[in-house]
Amino acid sequence: RKEVEQDPGPFNVPEGATVAFNCTYSNSASQSFFWYRQDCRKEPKLLMSVYSSGNEDGRFTAQLNRASQYISLLIRDSKLSDSATYLCVVNGGGSYIPTFGRGTSLIVHP
Amino acid sequence: NAGVTQTPKFRVLKTGQSMTLLCAQDMNHEYMYWYRQDPGMGLRLIHYSVGEGTTAKGEVPDGYNVSRLKKQNFLLGLESAAPSQTSVYFCASSYAGTQQFFGPGTRLTVL
């Protein structure tokens, strides 16, 4: 079983839609969690950290469920510019070396 | 404040040639990492460093060597390039347990 698993997609949604991605992790001792965004042929960039109580940044909401060992990302009112690959990253659990999921591809169409 | 920089941006090698990729960061981060990313694949960790003078193997270290002689620099070496090493290479840096900052990548083709 992979340490961090994501549905690769692609998720193909119209503008204005709400879309949600999940990411599961296997190490129950993991301590920090992040969502990164990667545009085609570009470097990954931090989208948001994920906090235990959940957090929101504009149209983006991240949640952490430690009991079920997954994190989620909700995007509301999707824009064409949201088209990208979203990477789930889990850190900690005896090591500060991050573990990346393979990413979920999102395509927002007009 | 340049963040994380990588040189070169592009390189074409012939099989058997050697080269060094340079990563530099100006954020005083202790941790630095080298990843490769292939089409349809996620980021795979090659080597990493948790401080000046220390290095460790990641998920796919074979065929690569690294050095961290200065805190701000992390070098990735290919001693004898192979076509299987054609990839995009990303360097990143961070404090322990915090977000990573990535360089723009090096696109390497080995013929």
PDB file of C-alpha atoms in Angstrom, chain A residues 32 34 36 38 40-46 49 87 89 91 95-98 100-103, chain B residues 10 31 33 35 37 40-43 45 48 50 90 96-104 107:
ATOM      1  CA  SER A  32       1.700  17.947   9.145  1.00  0.00           C
ATOM      2  CA  PHE A  34      -0.300  20.182   2.890  1.00  0.00           C
ATOM      3  CA  TYR A  36       0.324  21.835  -3.323  1.00  0.00           C
ATOM      4  CA  GLN A  38       1.431  22.091  -9.840  1.00  0.00           C
ATOM      5  CA  CYS A  40       1.999  21.825 -16.340  1.00  0.00           C
ATOM      6  CA  ARG A  41       5.799  21.730 -16.541  1.00  0.00           C
ATOM      7  CA  LYS A  42       6.148  24.028 -13.538  1.00  0.00           C
ATOM      8  CA  GLU A  43       7.313  23.521  -9.993  1.00  0.00           C
ATOM      9  CA  PRO A  44       4.849  22.628  -7.212  1.00  0.00           C
ATOM     10  CA  LYS A  45       3.724  25.533  -5.069  1.00  0.00           C
ATOM     11  CA  LEU A  46       2.024  25.478  -1.696  1.00  0.00           C
ATOM     12  CA  SER A  49      -1.533  23.805   4.875  1.00  0.00           C
ATOM     13  CA  LEU A  87      -0.573  17.202  -4.757  1.00  0.00           C
ATOM     14  CA  VAL A  89       1.786  15.966   1.042  1.00  0.00           C
ATOM     15  CA  ASN A  91       4.983  14.933   6.818  1.00  0.00           C
ATOM     16  CA  SER A  95      10.776  11.751   9.901  1.00  0.00           C
ATOM     17  CA  TYR A  96      10.513  15.296   8.636  1.00  0.00           C
ATOM     18  CA  ILE A  97      10.862  14.073   5.072  1.00  0.00           C
ATOM     19  CA  PRO A  98       7.621  14.795   3.208  1.00  0.00           C
ATOM     20  CA  PHE A 100       3.975  13.161  -1.817  1.00  0.00           C
ATOM     21  CA  GLY A 101       0.927  11.646  -3.411  1.00  0.00           C
ATOM     22  CA  ARG A 102       0.997  11.269  -7.184  1.00  0.00           C
ATOM     23  CA  GLY A 103      -1.446  14.102  -7.627  1.00  0.00           C
TER      24      GLY A 103
ATOM     25  CA  PHE B  10      17.868  22.667 -19.690  1.00  0.00           C
ATOM     26  CA  TYR B  31      16.552  20.653   4.749  1.00  0.00           C
ATOM     27  CA  TYR B  33      15.868  17.732  -1.418  1.00  0.00           C
ATOM     28  CA  TYR B  35      13.327  14.994  -6.805  1.00  0.00           C
ATOM     29  CA  GLN B  37       9.374  13.790 -12.035  1.00  0.00           C
ATOM     30  CA  GLY B  40       2.363  10.489 -15.350  1.00  0.00           C
ATOM     31  CA  MET B  41       4.427   9.955 -12.232  1.00  0.00           C
ATOM     32  CA  GLY B  42       4.551  11.862  -9.029  1.00  0.00           C
ATOM     33  CA  LEU B  43       7.610  13.396  -7.482  1.00  0.00           C
ATOM     34  CA  LEU B  45      12.806  11.651  -3.893  1.00  0.00           C
ATOM     35  CA  TYR B  48      17.995  14.712   0.663  1.00  0.00           C
ATOM     36  CA  VAL B  50      19.047  17.617   6.791  1.00  0.00           C
ATOM     37  CA  PHE B  90      13.301  19.640  -8.959  1.00  0.00           C
ATOM     38  CA  ALA B  96      11.889  20.627   9.359  1.00  0.00           C
ATOM     39  CA  GLY B  97       8.231  19.688   9.011  1.00  0.00           C
ATOM     40  CA  THR B  98       7.195  22.843   7.190  1.00  0.00           C
ATOM     41  CA  GLN B  99       6.257  23.712   3.640  1.00  0.00           C
ATOM     42  CA  GLN B 100       8.781  23.129   0.916  1.00  0.00           C
ATOM     43  CA  PHE B 101       9.900  25.754  -1.567  1.00  0.00           C
ATOM     44  CA  PHE B 102      10.756  24.404  -5.001  1.00  0.00           C
ATOM     45  CA  GLY B 103      13.120  25.583  -7.673  1.00  0.00           C
ATOM     46  CA  PRO B 104      11.908  25.984 -11.272  1.00  0.00           C
ATOM     47  CA  ARG B 107      14.853  19.507 -17.873  1.00  0.00           C
TER      48      ARG B 107
END
